[in-house]
XYZ file of C-alpha atoms in Angstrom:
333
model
C -8.606 -9.481 36.272
C -11.864 -8.153 34.780
C -13.020 -8.960 31.264
C -12.431 -5.413 30.059
C -8.833 -5.511 31.306
C -8.260 -8.871 29.609
C -9.676 -7.549 26.320
C -7.405 -4.519 26.672
C -4.382 -6.790 27.161
C -5.220 -8.778 24.043
C -5.666 -5.600 22.048
C -2.303 -4.327 23.251
C -0.656 -7.362 21.739
C -2.586 -6.980 18.493
C -1.707 -3.332 17.989
C 1.954 -3.440 18.951
C 2.813 -6.604 17.089
C 1.192 -5.655 13.826
C 3.405 -2.593 13.962
C 0.424 -0.516 12.885
C 1.186 2.082 15.473
C 4.704 1.013 16.224
C 5.930 -1.663 18.515
C 6.263 0.469 21.592
C 2.950 2.249 21.351
C 1.179 -0.786 22.724
C -0.188 0.507 26.002
C -1.472 3.666 24.300
C -3.909 1.951 21.958
C -5.060 -1.216 23.676
C -8.429 0.303 24.541
C -9.703 -0.339 21.016
C -11.373 -3.577 22.157
C -12.740 -2.289 25.449
C -16.487 -1.568 25.139
C -16.439 0.921 28.024
C -15.575 4.518 27.091
C -14.278 7.254 29.386
C -12.186 5.132 31.772
C -8.672 6.043 30.623
C -5.901 6.607 33.161
C -2.638 8.502 32.890
C 0.222 6.142 32.083
C 3.983 6.724 32.313
C 6.495 4.077 31.256
C 10.283 3.793 31.091
C 12.303 0.898 29.614
C 16.042 0.266 29.740
C 17.934 -2.588 28.085
C 21.585 -3.517 27.737
C 23.174 -5.969 25.307
C 26.891 -6.652 25.967
C 29.428 -6.794 23.134
C 29.166 -9.781 20.813
C 30.947 -10.665 17.602
C 29.675 -9.307 14.291
C 29.747 -12.245 11.901
C 32.087 -11.793 8.940
C 33.676 -8.634 10.368
C 36.550 -8.207 12.803
C 34.566 -6.192 15.314
C 32.063 -6.505 18.145
C 28.725 -4.823 18.728
C 26.932 -3.890 21.940
C 24.097 -1.500 22.623
C 21.952 0.153 25.255
C 18.463 1.519 24.735
C 16.193 3.882 26.646
C 12.490 4.361 25.940
C 9.974 6.635 27.620
C 6.240 6.638 26.855
C 3.157 8.431 28.088
C -0.616 8.356 27.721
C -2.620 11.410 28.832
C -6.437 11.568 28.713
C -7.450 15.034 27.489
C -11.247 14.727 27.633
C -13.568 11.842 28.456
C -17.100 10.961 29.527
C -19.430 7.969 29.120
C -19.705 8.603 25.362
C -16.362 10.029 24.248
C -12.672 9.884 25.069
C -9.711 11.760 23.624
C -6.108 11.019 24.604
C -2.611 12.151 23.688
C 0.199 9.593 23.534
C 3.892 9.802 22.807
C 7.188 8.002 22.793
C 10.883 8.889 22.816
C 13.516 6.175 22.429
C 17.267 6.215 21.995
C 19.612 3.338 21.142
C 23.361 3.810 21.558
C 25.410 1.318 19.521
C 29.081 0.640 20.249
C 30.654 -0.910 17.156
C 32.999 -0.229 14.257
C 30.925 -2.475 11.982
C 29.925 -1.394 8.493
C 26.875 -2.048 6.340
C 28.618 -4.294 3.807
C 26.567 -3.431 0.723
C 26.811 0.353 0.936
C 30.145 0.307 2.824
C 28.864 2.995 5.182
C 29.696 2.985 8.899
C 27.081 1.446 11.147
C 25.106 4.229 12.894
C 26.103 4.952 16.484
C 22.833 6.587 17.540
C 19.259 5.665 16.619
C 16.191 7.603 17.766
C 12.447 7.062 17.546
C 10.286 10.063 18.475
C 6.490 9.948 18.124
C 3.405 11.910 19.095
C -0.199 11.014 18.408
C -3.825 11.197 19.475
C -6.596 8.631 19.930
C -10.352 9.258 19.893
C -13.289 6.900 20.575
C -17.061 7.458 20.516
C -19.755 5.078 21.778
C -22.949 5.004 19.730
C -26.487 4.165 20.851
C -26.352 0.592 19.537
C -23.338 -0.173 21.717
C -20.969 0.137 18.785
C -17.704 1.982 19.440
C -16.001 3.952 16.673
C -12.337 4.895 17.091
C -9.560 6.689 15.297
C -5.815 7.130 15.845
C -3.145 9.248 14.181
C 0.575 9.219 14.996
C 3.508 11.106 13.475
C 7.131 10.402 14.300
C 10.689 10.202 13.079
C 12.600 6.931 13.628
C 16.052 7.856 12.373
C 19.707 8.459 13.150
C 18.898 12.154 12.539
C 15.233 12.570 13.478
C 13.186 15.151 11.562
C 16.173 15.869 9.327
C 13.846 15.750 6.307
C 10.229 14.903 5.550
C 11.144 11.491 4.101
C 12.353 10.480 7.588
C 8.801 10.841 8.935
C 6.714 7.875 10.067
C 2.943 8.168 9.687
C 0.317 5.841 11.122
C -3.473 6.223 10.955
C -6.144 3.744 11.996
C -9.953 3.677 12.002
C -11.750 1.049 14.110
C -15.272 -0.200 14.756
C -16.063 -2.441 17.741
C -19.415 -4.249 17.605
C -21.127 -6.802 19.869
C -22.244 -10.044 18.246
C -25.993 -9.820 18.711
C -26.857 -9.277 22.370
C -23.954 -11.351 23.623
C -21.444 -9.882 26.076
C -18.819 -12.544 25.404
C -18.616 -12.274 21.598
C -17.372 -9.150 19.795
C -16.028 -8.090 16.432
C -13.319 -5.519 15.763
C -13.070 -4.088 12.242
C -10.213 -1.774 11.335
C -8.404 -0.056 8.505
C -4.774 0.943 8.951
C -2.169 2.955 7.084
C 1.522 2.864 8.016
C 4.622 3.721 6.017
C 6.980 1.721 8.258
C 5.610 -1.848 8.278
C 7.928 -4.635 7.198
C 5.288 -5.679 4.654
C 3.029 -3.596 2.373
C 4.350 -0.334 3.793
C 2.389 2.676 2.606
C -0.664 0.598 1.626
C -3.920 0.769 3.667
C -4.722 -2.666 5.107
C -8.115 -3.799 6.440
C -8.356 -6.137 9.408
C -10.934 -8.019 11.438
C -10.723 -9.861 14.753
C -13.208 -11.933 16.751
C -12.980 -11.960 20.554
C -14.426 -14.805 22.643
C -14.418 -14.453 26.436
C -16.641 -16.975 28.219
C -15.115 -16.071 31.594
C -12.123 -14.315 33.150
C -9.970 -17.450 32.806
C -10.124 -17.769 29.013
C -9.746 -15.131 26.309
C -9.394 -15.950 22.631
C -8.771 -13.451 19.845
C -8.811 -14.745 16.264
C -8.617 -12.682 13.108
C -6.656 -11.674 10.069
C -3.729 -11.847 10.266
C -3.427 -12.935 13.906
C -4.266 -15.475 16.585
C -4.071 -14.966 20.344
C -5.008 -16.808 23.507
C -4.844 -16.090 27.233
C -5.665 -18.959 29.588
C -5.543 -19.343 33.366
C -5.523 -23.099 34.089
C -5.194 -22.332 37.816
C -5.510 -19.116 39.872
C -1.735 -18.575 40.085
C -0.879 -19.520 36.502
C -1.323 -17.550 33.267
C -0.471 -18.834 29.784
C -0.545 -16.515 26.792
C 0.425 -16.667 23.144
C 0.202 -14.462 20.094
C 1.089 -14.922 16.431
C 0.978 -12.093 13.888
C 1.653 -12.750 10.231
C 4.341 -12.846 9.033
C 7.114 -12.742 11.655
C 5.900 -11.826 15.116
C 5.493 -14.203 18.052
C 4.978 -13.298 21.710
C 4.373 -16.031 24.284
C 4.748 -16.452 28.031
C 3.968 -18.648 31.009
C 3.652 -16.779 34.318
C 3.317 -17.927 37.927
C 2.166 -15.541 40.688
C 2.672 -17.188 44.097
C 1.753 -14.026 46.035
C -0.030 -10.819 45.062
C 3.105 -8.640 44.802
C 5.373 -10.746 42.542
C 5.058 -12.840 39.396
C 7.725 -14.917 37.668
C 7.582 -15.637 33.957
C 9.337 -17.304 31.037
C 8.654 -16.524 27.413
C 9.692 -16.414 23.787
C 9.490 -13.349 21.511
C 10.241 -12.729 17.844
C 10.089 -8.999 17.114
C 11.603 -6.241 15.019
C 12.405 -2.503 15.006
C 12.975 -0.096 12.108
C 14.549 3.296 11.368
C 15.189 5.616 8.414
C 18.886 6.356 7.829
C 19.331 9.990 6.840
C 21.880 9.304 4.067
C 20.115 6.341 2.419
C 20.023 6.366 -1.376
C 16.472 4.956 -1.617
C 13.866 6.890 0.373
C 11.788 3.711 0.857
C 14.626 1.856 2.586
C 14.656 1.373 6.344
C 17.205 -0.112 8.713
C 15.577 -3.199 10.255
C 16.640 -5.102 13.364
C 15.145 -8.555 13.967
C 15.804 -10.847 16.897
C 14.386 -13.806 18.787
C 14.515 -13.921 22.587
C 14.078 -16.633 25.208
C 13.136 -14.711 28.358
C 12.954 -15.167 32.095
C 12.017 -12.487 34.581
C 9.906 -11.112 37.395
C 7.124 -8.549 37.679
C 6.782 -6.707 40.973
C 3.393 -5.145 41.714
C 4.225 -2.174 43.911
C 2.000 0.273 45.812
C 0.356 3.222 44.030
C -0.192 1.149 40.833
C 3.529 0.955 40.119
C 4.845 -2.040 38.172
C 8.519 -3.047 37.979
C 9.657 -5.707 35.511
C 13.165 -7.210 35.405
C 14.088 -9.477 32.489
C 17.074 -11.486 31.293
C 16.954 -12.782 27.723
C 19.040 -15.003 25.491
C 18.850 -13.378 22.052
C 19.535 -15.288 18.845
C 18.986 -15.032 15.078
C 19.847 -11.339 15.399
C 20.202 -9.512 12.106
C 20.291 -5.960 10.810
C 19.667 -5.047 7.195
C 18.726 -2.030 5.116
C 15.922 -2.442 2.597
C 12.273 -1.909 1.755
C 10.977 -5.106 3.375
C 11.915 -8.606 4.550
C 12.718 -9.737 1.011
C 15.727 -7.376 1.104
C 17.237 -9.068 4.170
C 20.465 -9.981 2.331
C 21.025 -6.320 1.405
C 23.433 -4.436 3.695
C 23.066 -7.329 6.144
C 24.851 -7.484 9.498
C 24.493 -10.641 11.612
C 25.127 -10.334 15.342
C 26.287 -13.305 17.399
C 23.893 -14.757 19.977
C 24.064 -13.139 23.402
C 22.269 -11.933 26.500
C 20.058 -8.885 27.020
C 19.266 -7.418 30.430
C 16.320 -5.075 30.787
C 14.234 -3.215 33.349
C 10.872 -1.514 32.989
C 8.822 0.618 35.361
C 5.228 1.613 34.697
C 2.878 3.927 36.610
C -0.870 4.244 36.034
C -2.787 6.917 37.900
C-alpha cells in the first residue's frame, strides 16, 4: 500500500469517528490528508446488517433490527490543483419491537432514516499546502425532512501542510461545525493532527482529540488502532495469507444518532451506543470490488434520548447482548 493510501485510511478513521461528517461518510472525506490533488475515483458502497431479537432489559419485550446503507462519492471536476466531489448517503434501520422509551412513555420508533448530501473541495497552493472545505446537509430522523429542526448540518475547513521539506511529517489543521455530535453539538471545534510515516509499514497519527496507529510487523499482518475522545474506539488485527482474502478480528465502540419528529426538546436526539467484538473476512475481487463479511458479538448496547452523553439515563433502553451479522460491498472505479 502506498503512503498516500495509508494516509487516506488514517484520515478516514479520523473523520468518521469524530462524527464531524457523520459516521458513515468516512470514505467520502478521507482525502483530507492526502497531499496529491485530482486523483479521486468514483466510489459506490452498500452495507447490510442484521441483529436478531434480544431481550429489552426491564421490559417484557424483545428487540431486533436490520439496517441498509448506501453511499456514493462522485468526482465532479479535478486536475492537479483542484478537486470537487459530490457525496451522499441513504440509510434505513427497521426495528422490530414493542418497547417504549420509559421517560416519555412513547412507543419506540419502528423506522429510522439518515439521508445526506454534501460536497467536498480541495485546492493545492504553490507552497505545497492543501486547503479543503466540506459541507453536508441531511436529515437523520424517523420522519426525514419533516421540519427544519430535523436537519443535520456539518461544515469543515482544513489546511494540510508539510513540516519543513519533509515528506514523512505533516500537519492537518481543521475547524468543524456539526449539530449532531454527542458532545458540544452546534459549537465550532478546532482540531490539529500530526502524521508521521517513515515507511509504508508504519503510520502514526496523533492530535487533538485522537490517536491512531497502523503497523505492519510482517508482510501479511496489519495491526491498527484508533481512539477518539470521548467514546470511540476502532481496532483490528488482520492477516492476509493470499492476495484475494484477508481475515480480521477487532473491537469497536461507536454510536449513531437521529432526531425524533415528536420530541419535546428540539436539541434532543435518539442515540444508540454499542461495543462490538468482531471477526470477519475481506475478499478482494476483480474490477476493484471489495466484499466484507462480519460477525460481531455486541454488548453494552443502549438507546437514550437526550442532548448528549450526560443524558444517558433519560428515556434509556438497554438491549441484551447479542450477535450482529453484516455484509458490505464496495466498488471503486
